PDB file of C-alpha atoms in Angstrom:
ATOM      1  CA  ASN G   1       5.721 -51.398 -23.045  1.00  0.00           C
ATOM      2  CA  ALA G   2       6.895 -54.805 -24.193  1.00  0.00           C
ATOM      3  CA  GLY G   3       5.659 -57.792 -22.277  1.00  0.00           C
ATOM      4  CA  VAL G   4       7.720 -60.528 -20.689  1.00  0.00           C
ATOM      5  CA  MET G   5      10.140 -61.928 -23.255  1.00  0.00           C
ATOM      6  CA  GLN G   6      11.408 -65.470 -23.299  1.00  0.00           C
ATOM      7  CA  ASN G   7      13.852 -67.119 -25.628  1.00  0.00           C
ATOM      8  CA  PRO G   8      14.190 -69.424 -27.250  1.00  0.00           C
ATOM      9  CA  ARG G   9      10.538 -70.287 -27.825  1.00  0.00           C
ATOM     10  CA  HIS G  10      11.445 -73.851 -28.687  1.00  0.00           C
ATOM     11  CA  LEU G  11      14.554 -75.734 -27.629  1.00  0.00           C
ATOM     12  CA  VAL G  12      15.582 -79.261 -28.533  1.00  0.00           C
ATOM     13  CA  ARG G  13      18.340 -80.990 -26.598  1.00  0.00           C
ATOM     14  CA  ARG G  14      19.718 -84.512 -26.463  1.00  0.00           C
ATOM     15  CA  ARG G  15      19.977 -86.325 -23.167  1.00  0.00           C
ATOM     16  CA  GLY G  16      23.004 -85.162 -21.225  1.00  0.00           C
ATOM     17  CA  GLN G  17      23.220 -81.716 -22.835  1.00  0.00           C
ATOM     18  CA  GLU G  18      22.606 -78.416 -21.092  1.00  0.00           C
ATOM     19  CA  ALA G  19      19.570 -76.199 -21.588  1.00  0.00           C
ATOM     20  CA  ARG G  20      19.641 -72.457 -20.939  1.00  0.00           C
ATOM     21  CA  LEU G  21      16.358 -70.593 -20.905  1.00  0.00           C
ATOM     22  CA  ARG G  22      16.231 -66.805 -20.828  1.00  0.00           C
ATOM     23  CA  CYS G  23      13.637 -64.407 -19.503  1.00  0.00           C
ATOM     24  CA  SER G  24      13.531 -60.633 -19.739  1.00  0.00           C
ATOM     25  CA  PRO G  25      10.937 -59.136 -17.389  1.00  0.00           C
ATOM     26  CA  MET G  26       8.611 -56.299 -18.232  1.00  0.00           C
ATOM     27  CA  LYS G  27      10.114 -52.852 -17.925  1.00  0.00           C
ATOM     28  CA  GLY G  28       9.990 -51.689 -14.343  1.00  0.00           C
ATOM     29  CA  HIS G  29       9.509 -55.177 -12.922  1.00  0.00           C
ATOM     30  CA  SER G  30      12.067 -56.290 -10.381  1.00  0.00           C
ATOM     31  CA  HIS G  31      10.826 -59.795  -9.609  1.00  0.00           C
ATOM     32  CA  VAL G  32      10.943 -62.899 -11.777  1.00  0.00           C
ATOM     33  CA  TYR G  33       9.262 -66.268 -11.311  1.00  0.00           C
ATOM     34  CA  TRP G  34       9.803 -69.544 -13.160  1.00  0.00           C
ATOM     35  CA  TYR G  35       7.096 -72.192 -13.549  1.00  0.00           C
ATOM     36  CA  ARG G  36       7.108 -75.555 -15.303  1.00  0.00           C
ATOM     37  CA  GLN G  37       4.136 -77.044 -17.127  1.00  0.00           C
ATOM     38  CA  LEU G  38       4.235 -80.738 -17.896  1.00  0.00           C
ATOM     39  CA  PRO G  39       1.961 -81.981 -20.712  1.00  0.00           C
ATOM     40  CA  GLU G  40      -1.723 -81.860 -19.778  1.00  0.00           C
ATOM     41  CA  GLU G  41      -0.959 -80.380 -16.343  1.00  0.00           C
ATOM     42  CA  GLY G  42      -1.129 -77.024 -14.625  1.00  0.00           C
ATOM     43  CA  LEU G  43       1.872 -74.852 -13.893  1.00  0.00           C
ATOM     44  CA  LYS G  44       4.117 -75.719 -10.965  1.00  0.00           C
ATOM     45  CA  PHE G  45       6.161 -73.074  -9.198  1.00  0.00           C
ATOM     46  CA  MET G  46       9.923 -73.517  -9.402  1.00  0.00           C
ATOM     47  CA  VAL G  47      11.742 -70.400  -8.213  1.00  0.00           C
ATOM     48  CA  TYR G  48      11.263 -66.725  -7.404  1.00  0.00           C
ATOM     49  CA  LEU G  49      14.085 -64.216  -7.801  1.00  0.00           C
ATOM     50  CA  GLN G  50      14.859 -60.554  -7.600  1.00  0.00           C
ATOM     51  CA  LYS G  51      18.011 -58.945  -8.942  1.00  0.00           C
ATOM     52  CA  GLU G  52      21.058 -60.871  -7.675  1.00  0.00           C
ATOM     53  CA  ASN G  53      18.993 -62.716  -5.084  1.00  0.00           C
ATOM     54  CA  ILE G  54      17.001 -65.956  -4.926  1.00  0.00           C
ATOM     55  CA  ILE G  55      13.941 -65.402  -2.730  1.00  0.00           C
ATOM     56  CA  ASP G  56      12.298 -68.829  -2.862  1.00  0.00           C
ATOM     57  CA  GLU G  57      13.538 -71.918  -4.685  1.00  0.00           C
ATOM     58  CA  SER G  58      11.321 -74.430  -2.921  1.00  0.00           C
ATOM     59  CA  GLY G  59       9.983 -75.781  -6.233  1.00  0.00           C
ATOM     60  CA  MET G  60      13.354 -76.356  -7.868  1.00  0.00           C
ATOM     61  CA  PRO G  61      14.696 -79.895  -8.167  1.00  0.00           C
ATOM     62  CA  LYS G  62      17.734 -80.192  -5.918  1.00  0.00           C
ATOM     63  CA  GLU G  63      20.052 -81.360  -8.667  1.00  0.00           C
ATOM     64  CA  ARG G  64      20.817 -80.165 -12.202  1.00  0.00           C
ATOM     65  CA  PHE G  65      18.585 -77.069 -12.028  1.00  0.00           C
ATOM     66  CA  SER G  66      19.740 -73.560 -11.204  1.00  0.00           C
ATOM     67  CA  ALA G  67      18.443 -70.044 -11.735  1.00  0.00           C
ATOM     68  CA  GLU G  68      19.898 -66.579 -11.629  1.00  0.00           C
ATOM     69  CA  PHE G  69      18.800 -63.010 -12.182  1.00  0.00           C
ATOM     70  CA  PRO G  70      21.944 -60.900 -12.533  1.00  0.00           C
ATOM     71  CA  LYS G  71      22.189 -57.171 -12.026  1.00  0.00           C
ATOM     72  CA  GLU G  72      22.364 -56.728 -15.790  1.00  0.00           C
ATOM     73  CA  GLY G  73      20.683 -58.930 -18.362  1.00  0.00           C
ATOM     74  CA  PRO G  74      17.931 -61.501 -18.350  1.00  0.00           C
ATOM     75  CA  SER G  75      17.091 -64.153 -15.815  1.00  0.00           C
ATOM     76  CA  ILE G  76      18.480 -67.568 -16.755  1.00  0.00           C
ATOM     77  CA  LEU G  77      17.085 -70.988 -15.911  1.00  0.00           C
ATOM     78  CA  ARG G  78      19.779 -73.574 -16.444  1.00  0.00           C
ATOM     79  CA  ILE G  79      19.224 -77.317 -16.658  1.00  0.00           C
ATOM     80  CA  GLN G  80      22.341 -79.445 -16.749  1.00  0.00           C
ATOM     81  CA  GLN G  81      22.499 -82.984 -18.121  1.00  0.00           C
ATOM     82  CA  VAL G  82      18.914 -82.938 -19.327  1.00  0.00           C
ATOM     83  CA  VAL G  83      16.775 -86.068 -19.210  1.00  0.00           C
ATOM     84  CA  ARG G  84      13.570 -86.907 -21.073  1.00  0.00           C
ATOM     85  CA  GLY G  85      11.496 -86.055 -17.990  1.00  0.00           C
ATOM     86  CA  ASP G  86      12.663 -82.436 -18.297  1.00  0.00           C
ATOM     87  CA  SER G  87      10.600 -82.059 -21.482  1.00  0.00           C
ATOM     88  CA  ALA G  88       8.007 -79.421 -20.621  1.00  0.00           C
ATOM     89  CA  ALA G  89       6.999 -75.821 -21.181  1.00  0.00           C
ATOM     90  CA  TYR G  90       8.882 -73.424 -18.930  1.00  0.00           C
ATOM     91  CA  PHE G  91       7.160 -70.142 -18.224  1.00  0.00           C
ATOM     92  CA  CYS G  92       8.630 -67.025 -16.768  1.00  0.00           C
ATOM     93  CA  ALA G  93       6.538 -64.337 -15.086  1.00  0.00           C
ATOM     94  CA  SER G  94       7.483 -60.929 -13.737  1.00  0.00           C
ATOM     95  CA  SER G  95       5.932 -58.522 -11.277  1.00  0.00           C
ATOM     96  CA  PRO G  96       6.682 -55.014 -10.033  1.00  0.00           C
ATOM     97  CA  TYR G  97       6.467 -56.143  -6.393  1.00  0.00           C
ATOM     98  CA  ARG G  98       3.914 -54.307  -4.330  1.00  0.00           C
ATOM     99  CA  GLU G  99       2.537 -55.125  -0.923  1.00  0.00           C
ATOM    100  CA  GLY G 100      -0.574 -57.238  -1.196  1.00  0.00           C
ATOM    101  CA  THR G 101      -1.466 -58.500  -4.601  1.00  0.00           C
ATOM    102  CA  ASP G 102       1.540 -58.669  -6.835  1.00  0.00           C
ATOM    103  CA  THR G 103       0.114 -59.569 -10.197  1.00  0.00           C
ATOM    104  CA  GLN G 104       2.356 -61.774 -12.259  1.00  0.00           C
ATOM    105  CA  TYR G 105       2.543 -61.308 -16.015  1.00  0.00           C
ATOM    106  CA  PHE G 106       3.621 -64.327 -18.000  1.00  0.00           C
ATOM    107  CA  GLY G 107       5.855 -64.723 -21.005  1.00  0.00           C
ATOM    108  CA  PRO G 108       5.056 -66.995 -23.975  1.00  0.00           C
ATOM    109  CA  GLY G 109       7.119 -69.846 -22.572  1.00  0.00           C
ATOM    110  CA  THR G 110       9.999 -71.988 -23.790  1.00  0.00           C
ATOM    111  CA  ARG G 111       9.057 -75.470 -24.908  1.00  0.00           C
ATOM    112  CA  LEU G 112      11.907 -77.831 -24.158  1.00  0.00           C
ATOM    113  CA  THR G 113      12.059 -81.179 -25.904  1.00  0.00           C
ATOM    114  CA  VAL G 114      14.664 -83.693 -24.794  1.00  0.00           C
ATOM    115  CA  LEU G 115      15.403 -86.424 -27.323  1.00  0.00           C
TER     116      LEU G 115
ATOM    117  CA  GLY A   1      -0.277 -77.319   1.592  1.00  0.00           C
ATOM    118  CA  GLU A   2      -2.409 -75.509  -0.918  1.00  0.00           C
ATOM    119  CA  ASP A   3      -4.376 -77.438  -3.479  1.00  0.00           C
ATOM    120  CA  VAL A   4      -6.480 -76.058  -6.325  1.00  0.00           C
ATOM    121  CA  GLU A   5      -8.909 -78.234  -8.264  1.00  0.00           C
ATOM    122  CA  GLN A   6     -10.828 -77.649 -11.461  1.00  0.00           C
ATOM    123  CA  SER A   7     -13.058 -79.653 -13.737  1.00  0.00           C
ATOM    124  CA  LEU A   8     -11.166 -80.699 -16.848  1.00  0.00           C
ATOM    125  CA  PHE A   9     -13.513 -79.899 -19.679  1.00  0.00           C
ATOM    126  CA  LEU A  10     -16.460 -77.663 -20.617  1.00  0.00           C
ATOM    127  CA  SER A  11     -18.284 -77.429 -23.923  1.00  0.00           C
ATOM    128  CA  VAL A  12     -20.759 -74.654 -24.775  1.00  0.00           C
ATOM    129  CA  ARG A  13     -22.411 -73.149 -27.814  1.00  0.00           C
ATOM    130  CA  GLU A  14     -21.537 -69.703 -29.078  1.00  0.00           C
ATOM    131  CA  GLY A  15     -23.691 -67.065 -27.385  1.00  0.00           C
ATOM    132  CA  ASP A  16     -24.327 -69.122 -24.262  1.00  0.00           C
ATOM    133  CA  SER A  17     -22.794 -68.352 -20.883  1.00  0.00           C
ATOM    134  CA  SER A  18     -19.866 -70.446 -19.648  1.00  0.00           C
ATOM    135  CA  VAL A  19     -19.230 -71.144 -15.984  1.00  0.00           C
ATOM    136  CA  ILE A  20     -15.847 -72.530 -14.996  1.00  0.00           C
ATOM    137  CA  ASN A  21     -15.471 -73.754 -11.430  1.00  0.00           C
ATOM    138  CA  CYS A  22     -12.537 -74.021  -9.058  1.00  0.00           C
ATOM    139  CA  THR A  23     -12.052 -75.068  -5.433  1.00  0.00           C
ATOM    140  CA  TYR A  24      -9.118 -74.145  -3.239  1.00  0.00           C
ATOM    141  CA  THR A  25      -8.001 -75.336   0.150  1.00  0.00           C
ATOM    142  CA  ASP A  26      -6.144 -72.562   1.926  1.00  0.00           C
ATOM    143  CA  SER A  27      -8.305 -71.107   4.672  1.00  0.00           C
ATOM    144  CA  SER A  28      -6.383 -67.885   5.218  1.00  0.00           C
ATOM    145  CA  SER A  29      -6.780 -64.694   3.239  1.00  0.00           C
ATOM    146  CA  THR A  30      -5.505 -65.004  -0.255  1.00  0.00           C
ATOM    147  CA  TYR A  31      -5.705 -63.691  -3.788  1.00  0.00           C
ATOM    148  CA  LEU A  32      -7.361 -65.840  -6.433  1.00  0.00           C
ATOM    149  CA  TYR A  33      -6.626 -65.446 -10.131  1.00  0.00           C
ATOM    150  CA  TRP A  34      -8.026 -66.555 -13.455  1.00  0.00           C
ATOM    151  CA  TYR A  35      -5.634 -66.975 -16.383  1.00  0.00           C
ATOM    152  CA  LYS A  36      -6.364 -67.927 -20.001  1.00  0.00           C
ATOM    153  CA  GLN A  37      -3.987 -70.014 -22.112  1.00  0.00           C
ATOM    154  CA  GLU A  38      -4.466 -70.372 -25.840  1.00  0.00           C
ATOM    155  CA  PRO A  39      -2.750 -73.226 -27.712  1.00  0.00           C
ATOM    156  CA  GLY A  40       1.010 -72.822 -27.795  1.00  0.00           C
ATOM    157  CA  ALA A  41       0.857 -69.522 -25.950  1.00  0.00           C
ATOM    158  CA  GLY A  42       1.624 -68.134 -22.523  1.00  0.00           C
ATOM    159  CA  LEU A  43      -0.849 -67.249 -19.807  1.00  0.00           C
ATOM    160  CA  GLN A  44      -2.968 -64.140 -20.041  1.00  0.00           C
ATOM    161  CA  LEU A  45      -4.239 -62.686 -16.778  1.00  0.00           C
ATOM    162  CA  LEU A  46      -8.019 -62.238 -16.987  1.00  0.00           C
ATOM    163  CA  THR A  47      -8.943 -61.076 -13.515  1.00  0.00           C
ATOM    164  CA  TYR A  48      -8.303 -61.589  -9.812  1.00  0.00           C
ATOM    165  CA  ILE A  49     -10.208 -61.279  -6.552  1.00  0.00           C
ATOM    166  CA  PHE A  50      -9.223 -61.050  -2.916  1.00  0.00           C
ATOM    167  CA  SER A  51     -10.800 -63.601  -0.634  1.00  0.00           C
ATOM    168  CA  ASN A  52     -12.733 -60.982   1.379  1.00  0.00           C
ATOM    169  CA  MET A  53     -14.796 -60.125  -1.726  1.00  0.00           C
ATOM    170  CA  ASP A  54     -17.893 -61.943  -2.982  1.00  0.00           C
ATOM    171  CA  MET A  55     -17.973 -60.856  -6.577  1.00  0.00           C
ATOM    172  CA  LYS A  56     -16.068 -58.962  -9.212  1.00  0.00           C
ATOM    173  CA  GLN A  57     -17.317 -58.038 -12.677  1.00  0.00           C
ATOM    174  CA  ASP A  58     -15.254 -56.934 -15.650  1.00  0.00           C
ATOM    175  CA  GLN A  59     -17.113 -56.624 -18.971  1.00  0.00           C
ATOM    176  CA  ARG A  60     -18.147 -60.167 -19.977  1.00  0.00           C
ATOM    177  CA  LEU A  61     -16.389 -61.750 -17.005  1.00  0.00           C
ATOM    178  CA  THR A  62     -17.927 -62.267 -13.572  1.00  0.00           C
ATOM    179  CA  VAL A  63     -16.034 -63.872 -10.714  1.00  0.00           C
ATOM    180  CA  LEU A  64     -18.046 -65.288  -7.817  1.00  0.00           C
ATOM    181  CA  LEU A  65     -16.458 -66.401  -4.560  1.00  0.00           C
ATOM    182  CA  ASN A  66     -18.074 -68.603  -1.937  1.00  0.00           C
ATOM    183  CA  LYS A  67     -15.676 -68.327   0.994  1.00  0.00           C
ATOM    184  CA  LYS A  68     -17.485 -70.857   3.139  1.00  0.00           C
ATOM    185  CA  ASP A  69     -17.135 -73.587   0.539  1.00  0.00           C
ATOM    186  CA  LYS A  70     -13.826 -72.227  -0.846  1.00  0.00           C
ATOM    187  CA  HIS A  71     -15.414 -72.239  -4.292  1.00  0.00           C
ATOM    188  CA  LEU A  72     -14.527 -69.823  -7.064  1.00  0.00           C
ATOM    189  CA  SER A  73     -16.244 -69.518 -10.419  1.00  0.00           C
ATOM    190  CA  LEU A  74     -15.625 -67.604 -13.623  1.00  0.00           C
ATOM    191  CA  ARG A  75     -18.649 -66.780 -15.729  1.00  0.00           C
ATOM    192  CA  ILE A  76     -18.157 -65.689 -19.333  1.00  0.00           C
ATOM    193  CA  ALA A  77     -21.237 -64.054 -20.806  1.00  0.00           C
ATOM    194  CA  ASP A  78     -22.044 -64.360 -24.517  1.00  0.00           C
ATOM    195  CA  THR A  79     -19.239 -66.867 -25.079  1.00  0.00           C
ATOM    196  CA  GLN A  80     -17.465 -66.565 -28.433  1.00  0.00           C
ATOM    197  CA  THR A  81     -15.388 -69.071 -30.402  1.00  0.00           C
ATOM    198  CA  GLY A  82     -12.359 -66.948 -29.577  1.00  0.00           C
ATOM    199  CA  ASP A  83     -12.906 -67.804 -25.919  1.00  0.00           C
ATOM    200  CA  SER A  84     -11.916 -71.413 -26.626  1.00  0.00           C
ATOM    201  CA  ALA A  85      -8.827 -71.988 -24.503  1.00  0.00           C
ATOM    202  CA  ILE A  86      -7.634 -73.504 -21.241  1.00  0.00           C
ATOM    203  CA  TYR A  87      -8.610 -71.517 -18.155  1.00  0.00           C
ATOM    204  CA  PHE A  88      -6.478 -71.783 -15.048  1.00  0.00           C
ATOM    205  CA  CYS A  89      -7.492 -70.875 -11.553  1.00  0.00           C
ATOM    206  CA  ALA A  90      -4.571 -69.945  -9.280  1.00  0.00           C
ATOM    207  CA  GLU A  91      -4.211 -69.145  -5.608  1.00  0.00           C
ATOM    208  CA  GLY A  92      -1.590 -66.843  -4.140  1.00  0.00           C
ATOM    209  CA  ASP A  93       0.259 -68.574  -1.323  1.00  0.00           C
ATOM    210  CA  PRO A  94      -0.110 -66.316   1.736  1.00  0.00           C
ATOM    211  CA  ASN A  95       2.894 -67.977   3.364  1.00  0.00           C
ATOM    212  CA  THR A  96       5.062 -66.325   0.731  1.00  0.00           C
ATOM    213  CA  GLY A  97       3.304 -62.957   0.708  1.00  0.00           C
ATOM    214  CA  PHE A  98       1.196 -64.245  -2.203  1.00  0.00           C
ATOM    215  CA  GLN A  99       4.306 -64.378  -4.393  1.00  0.00           C
ATOM    216  CA  LYS A 100       4.036 -68.057  -5.231  1.00  0.00           C
ATOM    217  CA  LEU A 101       1.026 -69.079  -7.290  1.00  0.00           C
ATOM    218  CA  VAL A 102      -0.541 -72.520  -6.964  1.00  0.00           C
ATOM    219  CA  PHE A 103      -2.358 -73.476 -10.154  1.00  0.00           C
ATOM    220  CA  GLY A 104      -5.191 -75.845 -10.863  1.00  0.00           C
ATOM    221  CA  THR A 105      -4.870 -78.313 -13.708  1.00  0.00           C
ATOM    222  CA  GLY A 106      -6.919 -76.094 -16.020  1.00  0.00           C
ATOM    223  CA  THR A 107     -10.365 -76.332 -17.628  1.00  0.00           C
ATOM    224  CA  ARG A 108     -10.437 -76.742 -21.385  1.00  0.00           C
ATOM    225  CA  LEU A 109     -13.306 -74.647 -22.785  1.00  0.00           C
ATOM    226  CA  LEU A 110     -14.577 -75.550 -26.229  1.00  0.00           C
ATOM    227  CA  VAL A 111     -17.007 -73.142 -27.872  1.00  0.00           C
ATOM    228  CA  SER A 112     -18.885 -74.471 -30.868  1.00  0.00           C
ATOM    229  CA  PRO A 113     -20.611 -72.257 -33.452  1.00  0.00           C
TER     230      PRO A 113
END
């Protein structure tokens, strides 16, 4: 059973370009979470999705950031018009969703560098 | 809101025990997790405990929970150089059915031979 897959692993963009980060959850997992890790900091929650539905986006910046998890295909985190402050590691996690503890399994992350 | 705090750095010798500490603020029932992050890698789930438990042991790992002080610790017995990594404590947010994790800033463990 493959783990959570993220691609690309490294992404370089110039200011003003768009960044698209992809996440394929573990087989059988219906819920996806995105977290951002700034250098030397812990992970901060961004958004929580299930197929075709955003459950909680309280951690997403109001502008330029969007996320989706379509019926088919991976979850996408999209950052429009990137700025240097967007440089960070973006981690995706997935879970099978069960009542009570719903252990999240993390992917290897995408490291975004904005020049 | 929830807040999770950890000490930033711990250095031990190979073979010693390591104890990594964490404090959390939410007073309601919650799940508490320990994750390990090696350089350039993602997070690996090590173990978790529900806040109505005092202790959980899994091979070399022991988690102790002091509910009164909201203090969580991770003890690694017989620490090896391969245990060198950043260890994150995380709390499940009960307001979201524990779906949203709140992470500490991480403790960097350095194990010297």
